[in-house]
C-alpha atoms as one frame of an Amber mdcrd trajectory, in Angstrom:
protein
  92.405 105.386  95.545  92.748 108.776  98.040  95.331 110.185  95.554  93.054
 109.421  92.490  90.247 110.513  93.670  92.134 113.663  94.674  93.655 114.221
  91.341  89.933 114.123  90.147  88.872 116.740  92.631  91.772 118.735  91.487
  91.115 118.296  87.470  87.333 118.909  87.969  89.004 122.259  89.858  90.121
 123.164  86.852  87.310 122.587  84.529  84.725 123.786  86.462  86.906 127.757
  86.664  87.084 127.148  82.759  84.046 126.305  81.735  81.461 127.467  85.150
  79.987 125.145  87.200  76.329 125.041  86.131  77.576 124.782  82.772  79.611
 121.354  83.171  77.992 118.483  82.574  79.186 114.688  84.203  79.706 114.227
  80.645  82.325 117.138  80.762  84.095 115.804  84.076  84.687 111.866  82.736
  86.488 113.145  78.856  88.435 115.431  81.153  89.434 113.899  83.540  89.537
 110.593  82.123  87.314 108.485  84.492  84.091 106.147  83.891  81.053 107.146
  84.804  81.176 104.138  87.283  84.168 105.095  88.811  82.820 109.179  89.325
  80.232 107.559  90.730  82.033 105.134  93.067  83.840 109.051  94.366  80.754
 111.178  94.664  77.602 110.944  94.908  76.676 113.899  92.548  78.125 116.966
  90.840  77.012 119.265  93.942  79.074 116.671  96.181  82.163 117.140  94.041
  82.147 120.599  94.008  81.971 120.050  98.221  85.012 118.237  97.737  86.740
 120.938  96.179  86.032 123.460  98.230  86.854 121.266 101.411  90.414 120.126
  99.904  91.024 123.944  99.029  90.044 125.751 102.587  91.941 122.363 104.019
  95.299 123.835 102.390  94.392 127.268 102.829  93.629 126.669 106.500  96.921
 125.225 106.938  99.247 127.907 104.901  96.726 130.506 107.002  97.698 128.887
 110.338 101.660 128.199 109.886 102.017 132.195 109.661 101.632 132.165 113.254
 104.321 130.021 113.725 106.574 131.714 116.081 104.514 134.622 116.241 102.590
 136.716 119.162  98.951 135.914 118.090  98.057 139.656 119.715 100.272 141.084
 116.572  97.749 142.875 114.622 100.587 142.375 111.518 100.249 138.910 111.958
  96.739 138.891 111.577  96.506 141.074 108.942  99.007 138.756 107.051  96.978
 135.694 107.500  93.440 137.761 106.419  95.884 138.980 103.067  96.770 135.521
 102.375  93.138 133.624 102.606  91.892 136.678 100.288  94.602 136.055  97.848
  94.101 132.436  98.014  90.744 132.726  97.098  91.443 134.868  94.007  94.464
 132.221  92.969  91.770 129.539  92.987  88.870 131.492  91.510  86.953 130.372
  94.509  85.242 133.240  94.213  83.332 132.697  91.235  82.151 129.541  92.260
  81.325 130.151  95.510  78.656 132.703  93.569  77.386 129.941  91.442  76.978
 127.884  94.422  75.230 130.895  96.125  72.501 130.999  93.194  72.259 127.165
  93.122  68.855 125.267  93.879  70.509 122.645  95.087  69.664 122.731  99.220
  72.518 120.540 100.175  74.455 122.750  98.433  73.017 125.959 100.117  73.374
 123.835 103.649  77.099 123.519 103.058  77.894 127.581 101.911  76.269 128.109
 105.460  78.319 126.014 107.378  81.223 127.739 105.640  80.596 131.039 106.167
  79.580 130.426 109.775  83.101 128.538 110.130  84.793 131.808 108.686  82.998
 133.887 110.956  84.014 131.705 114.186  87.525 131.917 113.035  87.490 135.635
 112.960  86.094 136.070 116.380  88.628 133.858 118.038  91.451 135.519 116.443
  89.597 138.816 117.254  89.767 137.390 120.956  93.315 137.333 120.034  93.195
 140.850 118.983  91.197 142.658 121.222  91.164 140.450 124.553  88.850 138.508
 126.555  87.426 142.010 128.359  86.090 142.918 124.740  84.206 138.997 123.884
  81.048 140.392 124.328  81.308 142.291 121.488  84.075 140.828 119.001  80.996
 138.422 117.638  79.509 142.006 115.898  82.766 143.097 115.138  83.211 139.591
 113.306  80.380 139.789 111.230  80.914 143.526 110.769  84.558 142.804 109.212
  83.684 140.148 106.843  80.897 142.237 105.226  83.930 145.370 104.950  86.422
 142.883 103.585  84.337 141.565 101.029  82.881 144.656  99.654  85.986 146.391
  99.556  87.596 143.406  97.877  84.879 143.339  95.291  85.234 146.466  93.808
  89.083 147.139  94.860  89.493 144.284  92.107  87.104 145.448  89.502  87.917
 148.614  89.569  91.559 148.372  89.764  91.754 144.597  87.845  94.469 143.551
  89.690  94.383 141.605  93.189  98.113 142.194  93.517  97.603 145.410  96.036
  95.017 143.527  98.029  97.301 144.503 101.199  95.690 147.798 100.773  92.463
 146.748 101.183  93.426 144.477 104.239  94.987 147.392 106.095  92.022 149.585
 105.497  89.597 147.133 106.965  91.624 146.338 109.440  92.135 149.498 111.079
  88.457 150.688 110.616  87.564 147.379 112.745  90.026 148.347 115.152  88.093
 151.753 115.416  85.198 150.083 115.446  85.931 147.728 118.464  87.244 150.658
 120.583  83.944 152.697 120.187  81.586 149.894 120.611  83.477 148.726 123.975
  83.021 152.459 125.008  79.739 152.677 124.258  79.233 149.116 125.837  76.661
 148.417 122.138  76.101 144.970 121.469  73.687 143.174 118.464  74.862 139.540
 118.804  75.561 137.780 122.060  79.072 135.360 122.104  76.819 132.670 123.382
  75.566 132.237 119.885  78.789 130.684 119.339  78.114 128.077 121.343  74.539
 127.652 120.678  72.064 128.615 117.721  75.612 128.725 115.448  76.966 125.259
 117.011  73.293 124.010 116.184  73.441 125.543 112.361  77.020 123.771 112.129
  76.238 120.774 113.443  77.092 118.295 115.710  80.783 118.947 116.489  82.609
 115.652 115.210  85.606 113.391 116.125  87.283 114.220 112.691  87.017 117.994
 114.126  88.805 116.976 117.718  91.436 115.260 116.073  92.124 118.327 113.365
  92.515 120.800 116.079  94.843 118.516 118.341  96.557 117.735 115.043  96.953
 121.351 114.091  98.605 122.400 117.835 101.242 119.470 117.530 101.958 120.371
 113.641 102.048 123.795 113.888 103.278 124.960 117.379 106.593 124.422 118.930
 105.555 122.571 122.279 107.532 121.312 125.184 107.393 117.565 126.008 104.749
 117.702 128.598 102.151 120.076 126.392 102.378 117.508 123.508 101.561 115.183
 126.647  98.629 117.324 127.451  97.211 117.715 123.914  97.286 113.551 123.746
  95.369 113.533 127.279  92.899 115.834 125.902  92.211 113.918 122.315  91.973
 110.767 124.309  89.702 111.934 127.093  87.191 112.966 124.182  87.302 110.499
 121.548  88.595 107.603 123.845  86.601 107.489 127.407  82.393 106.672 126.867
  82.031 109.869 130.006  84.903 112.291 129.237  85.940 113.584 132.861  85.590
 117.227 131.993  87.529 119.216 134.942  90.757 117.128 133.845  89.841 118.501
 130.458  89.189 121.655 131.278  92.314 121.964 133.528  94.448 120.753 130.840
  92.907 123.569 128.598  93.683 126.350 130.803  97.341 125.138 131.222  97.480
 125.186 127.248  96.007 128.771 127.209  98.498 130.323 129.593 101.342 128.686
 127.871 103.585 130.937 126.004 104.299 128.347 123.367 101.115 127.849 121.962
 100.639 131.163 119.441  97.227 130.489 118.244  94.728 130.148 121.164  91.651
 129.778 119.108  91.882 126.125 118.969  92.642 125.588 122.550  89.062 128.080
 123.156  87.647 125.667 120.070  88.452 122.839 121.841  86.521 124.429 124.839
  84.126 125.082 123.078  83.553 121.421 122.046  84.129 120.398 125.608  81.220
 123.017 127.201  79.076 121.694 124.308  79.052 118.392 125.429  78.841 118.583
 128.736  75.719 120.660 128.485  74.358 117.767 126.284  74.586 115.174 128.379
């Protein structure tokens, strides 16, 4: 049923970037992709809700080709970074995401408008770890601007870099251009000691707009370290402590936790430390809850 269902979500894909969103009808989806009404149904809940599903499966796989460029890598090289920025734009023109992110953007549909939130708050925490990455823990306090700031230069200069030029091909340009303006960016505003947003909303009024962090979430970012990274025996060991300290034990003993965290962090092994400090973050989050 999971690889039906998928194949549906993957069709629908298709039809949707051919024909718009708004303009496919349930009607549409079943003669294309060849399923009863009952059986759509039985997958999703509504049209909005499959659309959902295709942007989730699509960010899943981007997320993943995103993340094994760091395989191997120093997550301080600002070439590494720049690669995996280069390959979620491209990815998002290869799948016309794009376009329907806009049609989702002008929807009336709330649940719909709920979800592009989440997303784009979820892009911008995964900028401002990497930017932690980047720039260092002496800069945090103001990487969260820098973030934001970043995003709005990347998209802006990807939007008319495209129509203007028609191609996506030279997108690198566009990459290295933002990139090294952010880099100027970061240097004068840690000079100047300027900041707009505090980190904290990371872990607060963002972690509040996101939701509830969730098991599924723990498990993904465990799953990603052990995929991903090449780990000695005992930090595999450590990683399993740490996924069965939160989803196992009813009062998750939080200094072992947090221990174990700091061990991952100082590990040279481990390239990408912004799950290990979004697996803190989950930690702090629910200590202060209960």
């Amino acid at each position: 049923m999971k690889d039906r269902k998928l194949h549906v979500i993957h069709l629908a894909h298709e039809l949707f970037i051919e024909k718009g969103f708004q303009a496919t009808s349930i009607q549409d989806i079943l003669s294309y992709t060849g399923i009863s009404k009952g059986t759509f149904y039985n997958y999703f809940s509504s049209k909005s809700e499959l659309l959902m599903a295709i942007f989730k499966d699509s960010y899943k796989l981007m997320e993943k080709e995103r993340d094994a460029l760091l395989i191997g890598k120093s997550p301080q090289s600002i070439d590494v970074f720049k690669q995996q920025v280069e390959q979620q734009v491209m990815f998002n023109h290869k799948h016309q995401l794009v376009s329907l992110f806009d049609e989702m953007f002008i929807s009336d549909d709330l649940e719909l408008k709920a979800f592009i939130r989440k997303g784009q708050l979820q892009t911008v925490k995964w900028i401002y770890y990497r930017f932690i990455d980047l720039f260092g823990e002496n800069r945090r306090a103001y990487l969260l601007d820098m973030s934001i700031i970043f995003l709005g230069i990347l998209h802006q200069l990807s939007k008319y870099y495209t129509e203007l030029f028609q191609s996506s091909v030279s997108i690198t340009k566009v990459v290295q251009y933002s990139v090294e303006r952010i880099v100027e960016m970061t240097n004068q505003v840690a000079t100047k000691e300027v900041q707009l947003f505090s980190p904290s909303l990371i872990d607060t009024e963002i972690n509040d707009l996101l939701g509830t962090e969730t098991q599924d979430e723990i498990k993904y970012l465990c799953e990603l370290i052990l995929e991903t990274e090449v780990i000695t025996k005992d930090e595999e060991l450590l990683i399993q402590f740490i996924q069965d300290e939160l989803l196992l034990r009813k009062k998750p003993r939080k200094f072992l936790i947090d221990s174990a965290l700091e061990t991952l962090k100082r590990t040279d092994s481990i390239c990408n430390k912004g799950s290990i400090i979004r697996l803190q973050s989950i930690v702090h989050k629910t200590s202060s809850q209960s």
